[in-house]
């Protein structure tokens, strides 16, 4: 029996950094967008280049194992040079891969990550086998024998197995952490609600939460009812719509602005733990999976779990790649002890 089993994507990631990349902001009356740009038609020198494994299934399995939990993983790859790289990566990590699916007729997922001078990134993704996971390929017995099922975003046709997975986990007493992806969210809230009802922990970023609920986050105004609140009223509305069952904890991440949570009694806000930012890739996976692991370690203390997740996410972004900077639980606890002033703010309902 494993402490946790993850299901999600597995990719070979190629990181590209270029000094000629520019960040361009485009504003309209309703929004502002930022784009990474390169000189059109030019041959551009690469400043830095590296390749590592990635994907939500890989990143979270790696993190759970690094935190000391017995971990298994379900993902789908091809039979090619990239899948060999993924298996080699896990040969040095304590993750059970007996439930991984390998298809000789498909290609392993592949991504090119364009990193800006600000540390943020744009990802060019080829889903490959990640988009073709079928129900009959899933090891349901492994899910039944796990204490926690962590569901990372599933791509393409693989999203069709989501209903069966969460229902099976619910029927067999396996706790579920659901990290929603855009494929499922685009099916509409009525579809998503059925998934949410089976999950004890739900994690989305702010953009995904807005898309899922149909609630737009209005910019702050001079109105005192906005400026005096710890949690923006529109975020509260998102939380209340997403929390469809009493036993749930909902988390909404907001990139460099920190993260928010709601357990039905309190709203929580946790800023980002201070540290250098080399690349933000994988930080969401690190945050969400650490939060799940910390809840078990800290006896469901949401506040301490958010702090631990922020500390590990800061470790993740401090190094190039999605898993290189991940911390152990002892390292997280040590940094928490050395920074007692780093805490969450709370607001009762």
Tab-separated table of C-alpha atoms in Angstrom:
chain	number	residue	atom	x	y	z
A	1	UNK	CA	0.000	0.000	0.000
A	2	UNK	CA	1.396	3.390	-0.972
A	3	UNK	CA	0.874	6.691	0.817
A	4	UNK	CA	0.108	8.390	-2.478
A	5	UNK	CA	-0.353	7.576	-6.141
A	6	UNK	CA	-0.197	10.301	-8.754
A	7	UNK	CA	-1.766	10.372	-12.191
A	8	UNK	CA	-0.831	12.956	-14.791
A	9	UNK	CA	1.519	13.777	-17.606
A	10	UNK	CA	5.143	12.830	-18.264
A	11	UNK	CA	7.297	14.802	-20.679
A	12	UNK	CA	10.847	15.455	-21.701
A	13	UNK	CA	11.389	19.181	-21.229
A	14	UNK	CA	13.977	21.212	-23.124
A	15	UNK	CA	14.777	24.566	-21.520
A	16	UNK	CA	15.915	27.385	-23.753
A	17	UNK	CA	17.124	30.761	-22.519
A	18	UNK	CA	17.936	33.606	-24.874
A	19	UNK	CA	19.208	37.069	-24.006
A	20	UNK	CA	17.414	38.518	-27.054
A	21	UNK	CA	13.967	37.533	-25.737
A	22	UNK	CA	11.817	40.520	-24.815
A	23	UNK	CA	8.641	40.785	-22.738
A	24	UNK	CA	6.012	42.919	-24.463
A	25	UNK	CA	2.926	44.243	-22.653
A	26	UNK	CA	-0.271	44.865	-24.603
A	27	UNK	CA	-3.123	46.753	-22.938
A	28	UNK	CA	-6.768	47.123	-23.870
A	29	UNK	CA	-9.707	48.724	-22.103
A	30	UNK	CA	-10.514	45.477	-20.298
A	31	UNK	CA	-7.200	43.689	-19.756
A	32	UNK	CA	-3.434	43.691	-20.040
A	33	UNK	CA	-1.499	40.791	-21.574
A	34	UNK	CA	2.206	40.051	-21.738
A	35	UNK	CA	3.985	38.221	-24.551
A	36	UNK	CA	7.480	36.847	-24.998
A	37	UNK	CA	8.913	38.056	-28.305
A	38	UNK	CA	11.905	37.421	-30.540
A	39	UNK	CA	13.140	39.341	-33.602
A	40	UNK	CA	11.017	38.101	-36.492
A	41	UNK	CA	12.907	36.216	-39.230
A	42	UNK	CA	16.207	36.263	-37.330
A	43	UNK	CA	18.594	33.476	-36.319
A	44	UNK	CA	18.971	33.863	-32.569
A	45	UNK	CA	21.768	32.571	-30.357
A	46	UNK	CA	20.750	30.476	-27.342
A	47	UNK	CA	22.232	31.673	-24.046
A	48	UNK	CA	21.485	28.521	-22.036
A	49	UNK	CA	20.151	25.071	-22.849
A	50	UNK	CA	19.203	22.092	-20.710
A	51	UNK	CA	16.916	19.056	-20.840
A	52	UNK	CA	15.043	17.468	-17.941
A	53	UNK	CA	11.988	15.320	-17.374
A	54	UNK	CA	8.751	17.031	-16.384
A	55	UNK	CA	4.975	16.961	-16.523
A	56	UNK	CA	2.483	17.112	-13.651
A	57	UNK	CA	2.549	13.367	-12.984
A	58	UNK	CA	6.352	13.231	-12.908
A	59	UNK	CA	6.851	16.440	-10.908
A	60	UNK	CA	4.382	15.551	-8.164
A	61	UNK	CA	5.506	11.930	-7.853
A	62	UNK	CA	9.096	13.145	-7.517
A	63	UNK	CA	8.104	15.656	-4.851
A	64	UNK	CA	6.012	13.225	-2.794
A	65	UNK	CA	8.869	10.697	-2.807
A	66	UNK	CA	11.362	13.428	-1.914
A	67	UNK	CA	9.149	14.356	1.045
A	68	UNK	CA	9.442	10.780	2.308
A	69	UNK	CA	6.067	9.361	1.256
A	70	UNK	CA	5.827	5.931	-0.357
A	71	UNK	CA	4.820	6.906	-3.878
A	72	UNK	CA	3.501	5.281	-7.034
A	73	UNK	CA	2.759	6.888	-10.384
A	74	UNK	CA	0.478	6.420	-13.354
A	75	UNK	CA	1.376	8.099	-16.635
A	76	UNK	CA	1.647	7.117	-20.279
A	77	UNK	CA	4.735	7.293	-22.498
A	78	UNK	CA	5.911	5.987	-25.834
A	79	UNK	CA	8.815	3.655	-26.562
A	80	UNK	CA	11.448	6.152	-27.660
A	81	UNK	CA	14.533	8.015	-26.517
A	82	UNK	CA	12.443	10.376	-24.389
A	83	UNK	CA	10.721	7.573	-22.433
A	84	UNK	CA	14.143	6.052	-21.783
A	85	UNK	CA	15.206	9.375	-20.289
A	86	UNK	CA	12.148	9.420	-18.018
A	87	UNK	CA	12.753	5.869	-16.775
A	88	UNK	CA	16.420	6.647	-16.191
A	89	UNK	CA	15.413	9.701	-14.144
A	90	UNK	CA	13.231	7.570	-11.880
A	91	UNK	CA	15.876	4.884	-11.474
A	92	UNK	CA	17.478	7.183	-8.899
A	93	UNK	CA	14.207	7.950	-7.096
A	94	UNK	CA	12.016	5.842	-4.876
A	95	UNK	CA	8.843	5.815	-7.011
A	96	UNK	CA	6.895	2.678	-7.964
A	97	UNK	CA	6.477	2.702	-11.770
A	98	UNK	CA	4.697	-0.647	-12.090
A	99	UNK	CA	1.463	1.129	-13.124
A	100	UNK	CA	3.079	3.261	-15.862
A	101	UNK	CA	1.685	2.629	-19.359
A	102	UNK	CA	4.068	2.345	-22.327
A	103	UNK	CA	2.728	2.357	-25.906
A	104	UNK	CA	5.114	1.476	-28.739
A	105	UNK	CA	2.782	3.148	-31.237
A	106	UNK	CA	2.735	6.530	-29.521
A	107	UNK	CA	5.307	9.219	-28.773
A	108	UNK	CA	6.367	10.470	-25.371
A	109	UNK	CA	5.292	13.988	-24.473
A	110	UNK	CA	7.792	16.705	-25.323
A	111	UNK	CA	7.995	20.383	-24.357
A	112	UNK	CA	10.173	23.350	-25.229
A	113	UNK	CA	10.302	25.881	-22.381
A	114	UNK	CA	11.261	29.414	-23.360
A	115	UNK	CA	12.541	31.185	-20.242
A	116	UNK	CA	12.516	34.969	-19.905
A	117	UNK	CA	15.029	37.147	-18.080
A	118	UNK	CA	12.344	37.619	-15.390
A	119	UNK	CA	12.306	33.889	-14.631
A	120	UNK	CA	8.850	33.257	-16.077
A	121	UNK	CA	8.307	30.981	-19.052
A	122	UNK	CA	6.316	30.151	-22.157
A	123	UNK	CA	5.830	26.444	-22.917
A	124	UNK	CA	5.487	24.856	-26.369
A	125	UNK	CA	3.960	21.447	-25.632
A	126	UNK	CA	3.496	18.269	-27.658
A	127	UNK	CA	1.156	16.089	-25.566
A	128	UNK	CA	1.937	12.775	-27.267
A	129	UNK	CA	0.943	9.726	-25.201
A	130	UNK	CA	-0.195	11.986	-22.341
A	131	UNK	CA	-3.376	12.708	-24.306
A	132	UNK	CA	-4.234	9.045	-24.984
A	133	UNK	CA	-4.547	7.325	-21.585
A	134	UNK	CA	-7.481	4.884	-21.667
A	135	UNK	CA	-9.635	3.467	-18.874
A	136	UNK	CA	-8.549	-0.106	-19.529
A	137	UNK	CA	-4.893	0.943	-19.113
A	138	UNK	CA	-5.351	2.313	-15.589
A	139	UNK	CA	-4.270	0.220	-12.603
A	140	UNK	CA	-7.359	0.709	-10.438
A	141	UNK	CA	-6.072	-1.776	-7.862
A	142	UNK	CA	-3.103	0.529	-7.196
A	143	UNK	CA	-5.508	3.439	-6.683
A	144	UNK	CA	-7.565	1.319	-4.274
A	145	UNK	CA	-4.434	0.504	-2.266
A	146	UNK	CA	-3.278	4.123	-1.940
A	147	UNK	CA	-4.204	6.496	0.886
A	148	UNK	CA	-4.236	9.528	-1.441
A	149	UNK	CA	-4.798	9.884	-5.165
A	150	UNK	CA	-3.249	13.060	-6.550
A	151	UNK	CA	-4.746	13.958	-9.918
A	152	UNK	CA	-2.609	16.340	-11.963
A	153	UNK	CA	-4.168	17.924	-15.068
A	154	UNK	CA	-4.999	15.319	-17.713
A	155	UNK	CA	-4.686	16.269	-21.364
A	156	UNK	CA	-6.858	15.614	-24.400
A	157	UNK	CA	-8.716	12.289	-24.514
A	158	UNK	CA	-7.098	11.226	-21.227
A	159	UNK	CA	-9.501	13.585	-19.469
A	160	UNK	CA	-12.323	11.170	-20.310
A	161	UNK	CA	-11.134	8.769	-17.612
A	162	UNK	CA	-11.440	11.408	-14.889
A	163	UNK	CA	-15.035	10.564	-13.910
A	164	UNK	CA	-14.245	6.862	-13.504
A	165	UNK	CA	-11.081	7.530	-11.524
A	166	UNK	CA	-12.592	9.868	-8.935
A	167	UNK	CA	-15.707	7.737	-8.512
A	168	UNK	CA	-13.594	4.620	-7.989
A	169	UNK	CA	-11.417	6.428	-5.446
A	170	UNK	CA	-14.491	7.669	-3.594
A	171	UNK	CA	-16.090	4.209	-3.547
A	172	UNK	CA	-12.890	2.665	-2.167
A	173	UNK	CA	-12.057	5.245	0.491
A	174	UNK	CA	-9.035	6.766	-1.251
A	175	UNK	CA	-8.677	10.480	-0.561
A	176	UNK	CA	-8.455	12.678	-3.657
A	177	UNK	CA	-6.513	15.851	-4.370
A	178	UNK	CA	-7.721	17.303	-7.658
A	179	UNK	CA	-5.486	19.774	-9.470
A	180	UNK	CA	-7.860	20.924	-12.169
A	181	UNK	CA	-6.677	21.507	-15.726
A	182	UNK	CA	-8.214	23.577	-18.487
A	183	UNK	CA	-9.413	20.526	-20.476
A	184	UNK	CA	-11.841	19.522	-17.737
A	185	UNK	CA	-12.737	23.078	-16.808
A	186	UNK	CA	-13.805	23.856	-20.363
A	187	UNK	CA	-16.507	21.182	-20.090
A	188	UNK	CA	-18.421	23.547	-17.827
A	189	UNK	CA	-19.152	23.837	-14.126
A	190	UNK	CA	-21.951	21.271	-14.090
A	191	UNK	CA	-19.470	18.636	-15.294
A	192	UNK	CA	-16.748	19.871	-12.965
A	193	UNK	CA	-19.054	19.846	-9.944
A	194	UNK	CA	-19.317	16.055	-10.106
A	195	UNK	CA	-15.521	15.789	-9.906
A	196	UNK	CA	-15.268	18.363	-7.122
A	197	UNK	CA	-17.751	16.448	-4.964
A	198	UNK	CA	-15.362	13.476	-4.821
A	199	UNK	CA	-12.258	15.486	-3.905
A	200	UNK	CA	-11.148	16.404	-0.388
A	201	UNK	CA	-8.578	18.904	-1.695
A	202	UNK	CA	-9.008	21.042	-4.816
A	203	UNK	CA	-6.213	23.195	-6.231
A	204	UNK	CA	-6.505	25.692	-9.095
A	205	UNK	CA	-4.632	28.775	-10.139
A	206	UNK	CA	-6.521	32.077	-10.215
A	207	UNK	CA	-7.120	31.977	-13.968
A	208	UNK	CA	-8.467	28.411	-13.804
A	209	UNK	CA	-10.725	29.297	-10.869
A	210	UNK	CA	-12.129	32.236	-12.805
A	211	UNK	CA	-12.725	30.057	-15.867
A	212	UNK	CA	-14.344	27.306	-13.797
A	213	UNK	CA	-16.710	29.575	-11.885
A	214	UNK	CA	-17.378	32.207	-14.538
A	215	UNK	CA	-16.463	34.866	-11.963
A	216	UNK	CA	-14.116	37.624	-13.095
A	217	UNK	CA	-11.724	39.158	-10.592
A	218	UNK	CA	-12.360	42.881	-10.772
A	219	UNK	CA	-9.376	45.159	-10.204
A	220	UNK	CA	-9.207	46.811	-6.796
A	221	UNK	CA	-10.805	50.218	-6.515
A	222	UNK	CA	-10.680	52.958	-3.917
A	223	UNK	CA	-13.819	51.500	-2.390
A	224	UNK	CA	-13.043	50.697	1.252
A	225	UNK	CA	-14.908	47.407	1.115
A	226	UNK	CA	-12.262	46.209	-1.367
A	227	UNK	CA	-9.136	47.734	0.134
A	228	UNK	CA	-9.840	46.659	3.732
A	229	UNK	CA	-10.414	42.988	2.903
A	230	UNK	CA	-7.690	40.370	3.164
A	231	UNK	CA	-9.418	38.322	0.470
A	232	UNK	CA	-10.901	40.038	-2.569
A	233	UNK	CA	-14.714	39.661	-2.632
A	234	UNK	CA	-14.555	38.035	-6.060
A	235	UNK	CA	-12.080	35.430	-4.770
A	236	UNK	CA	-14.498	34.696	-1.926
A	237	UNK	CA	-17.244	34.157	-4.491
A	238	UNK	CA	-15.003	31.741	-6.389
A	239	UNK	CA	-14.255	29.819	-3.189
A	240	UNK	CA	-17.913	29.537	-2.229
A	241	UNK	CA	-18.866	28.225	-5.668
A	242	UNK	CA	-15.995	25.735	-5.838
A	243	UNK	CA	-16.568	24.374	-2.330
A	244	UNK	CA	-19.439	22.010	-3.092
A	245	UNK	CA	-18.963	19.768	-0.041
A	246	UNK	CA	-18.377	20.493	3.644
A	247	UNK	CA	-15.240	18.335	3.935
A	248	UNK	CA	-13.297	20.146	1.204
A	249	UNK	CA	-10.335	22.492	1.310
A	250	UNK	CA	-10.062	24.743	-1.743
A	251	UNK	CA	-6.742	26.348	-2.727
A	252	UNK	CA	-6.314	29.091	-5.334
A	253	UNK	CA	-2.756	29.989	-6.292
A	254	UNK	CA	-1.793	33.395	-7.678
A	255	UNK	CA	1.777	33.047	-8.963
A	256	UNK	CA	4.157	35.566	-7.429
A	257	UNK	CA	1.327	37.100	-5.380
A	258	UNK	CA	1.032	33.994	-3.189
A	259	UNK	CA	-1.838	31.597	-2.530
A	260	UNK	CA	-5.253	31.545	-0.881
A	261	UNK	CA	-7.272	28.776	0.775
A	262	UNK	CA	-10.740	28.254	2.192
A	263	UNK	CA	-11.848	25.461	4.535
A	264	UNK	CA	-15.410	26.618	5.191
A	265	UNK	CA	-14.541	28.430	8.412
A	266	UNK	CA	-11.608	30.657	7.479
A	267	UNK	CA	-9.974	32.232	4.475
A	268	UNK	CA	-6.194	32.018	4.381
A	269	UNK	CA	-3.605	34.053	2.525
A	270	UNK	CA	0.034	32.950	2.274
A	271	UNK	CA	2.595	35.145	0.489
A	272	UNK	CA	5.494	33.709	-1.491
A	273	UNK	CA	8.505	32.667	0.551
A	274	UNK	CA	11.370	34.961	-0.364
A	275	UNK	CA	14.190	33.637	-2.520
A	276	UNK	CA	15.845	33.784	-5.930
A	277	UNK	CA	13.772	32.972	-9.015
A	278	UNK	CA	15.522	31.110	-11.819
A	279	UNK	CA	12.526	29.418	-13.460
A	280	UNK	CA	8.889	29.153	-12.346
A	281	UNK	CA	8.271	25.868	-14.178
A	282	UNK	CA	6.946	23.220	-11.793
A	283	UNK	CA	6.275	25.637	-8.931
A	284	UNK	CA	2.525	24.972	-9.042
A	285	UNK	CA	3.111	21.213	-8.880
A	286	UNK	CA	5.540	21.663	-5.986
A	287	UNK	CA	3.116	23.886	-4.084
A	288	UNK	CA	0.021	21.712	-4.533
A	289	UNK	CA	1.675	18.364	-3.764
A	290	UNK	CA	3.563	19.767	-0.754
A	291	UNK	CA	0.308	21.203	0.603
A	292	UNK	CA	-1.309	17.747	0.398
A	293	UNK	CA	1.640	16.048	2.100
A	294	UNK	CA	1.863	18.734	4.790
A	295	UNK	CA	-1.833	18.439	5.656
A	296	UNK	CA	-1.211	14.818	6.631
A	297	UNK	CA	1.981	15.663	8.534
A	298	UNK	CA	0.514	18.676	10.355
A	299	UNK	CA	-2.800	17.050	11.312
A	300	UNK	CA	-4.858	19.045	8.761
A	301	UNK	CA	-3.419	22.411	9.841
A	302	UNK	CA	-4.135	24.517	6.755
A	303	UNK	CA	-2.015	27.458	7.858
A	304	UNK	CA	1.194	25.479	8.453
A	305	UNK	CA	0.583	23.451	5.296
A	306	UNK	CA	0.360	26.592	3.165
A	307	UNK	CA	3.609	27.867	4.671
A	308	UNK	CA	5.366	24.561	3.985
A	309	UNK	CA	4.062	24.562	0.410
A	310	UNK	CA	5.315	28.103	-0.153
A	311	UNK	CA	8.751	27.231	1.228
A	312	UNK	CA	9.104	24.235	-1.078
A	313	UNK	CA	7.799	26.169	-4.081
A	314	UNK	CA	10.504	28.767	-3.409
A	315	UNK	CA	13.077	25.985	-3.437
A	316	UNK	CA	11.661	24.726	-6.726
A	317	UNK	CA	11.926	28.094	-8.519
A	318	UNK	CA	15.442	28.713	-7.222
A	319	UNK	CA	16.914	26.212	-9.685
A	320	UNK	CA	16.608	25.430	-13.374
A	321	UNK	CA	14.046	22.689	-13.961
A	322	UNK	CA	10.868	21.518	-12.256
A	323	UNK	CA	12.391	19.149	-9.680
A	324	UNK	CA	16.023	20.153	-9.113
A	325	UNK	CA	15.280	22.568	-6.257
A	326	UNK	CA	12.731	20.487	-4.344
A	327	UNK	CA	13.319	20.217	-0.582
A	328	UNK	CA	12.922	17.351	1.847
A	329	UNK	CA	10.506	17.695	4.770
A	330	UNK	CA	13.415	18.176	7.160
A	331	UNK	CA	14.744	21.026	4.994
A	332	UNK	CA	11.281	22.616	4.848
A	333	UNK	CA	10.873	22.376	8.627
A	334	UNK	CA	14.341	23.852	9.125
A	335	UNK	CA	13.518	26.882	6.955
A	336	UNK	CA	10.184	27.321	8.711
A	337	UNK	CA	11.952	27.265	12.087
A	338	UNK	CA	14.510	29.832	10.925
A	339	UNK	CA	11.780	32.137	9.584
A	340	UNK	CA	9.080	32.156	12.303
A	341	UNK	CA	7.820	35.518	11.052
A	342	UNK	CA	6.733	33.926	7.770
A	343	UNK	CA	3.089	33.079	8.423
A	344	UNK	CA	-0.347	33.177	6.836
A	345	UNK	CA	-2.971	35.814	7.404
A	346	UNK	CA	-6.497	34.600	8.115
A	347	UNK	CA	-10.002	35.979	7.916
A	348	UNK	CA	-13.081	34.308	9.400
A	349	UNK	CA	-16.245	34.045	7.346
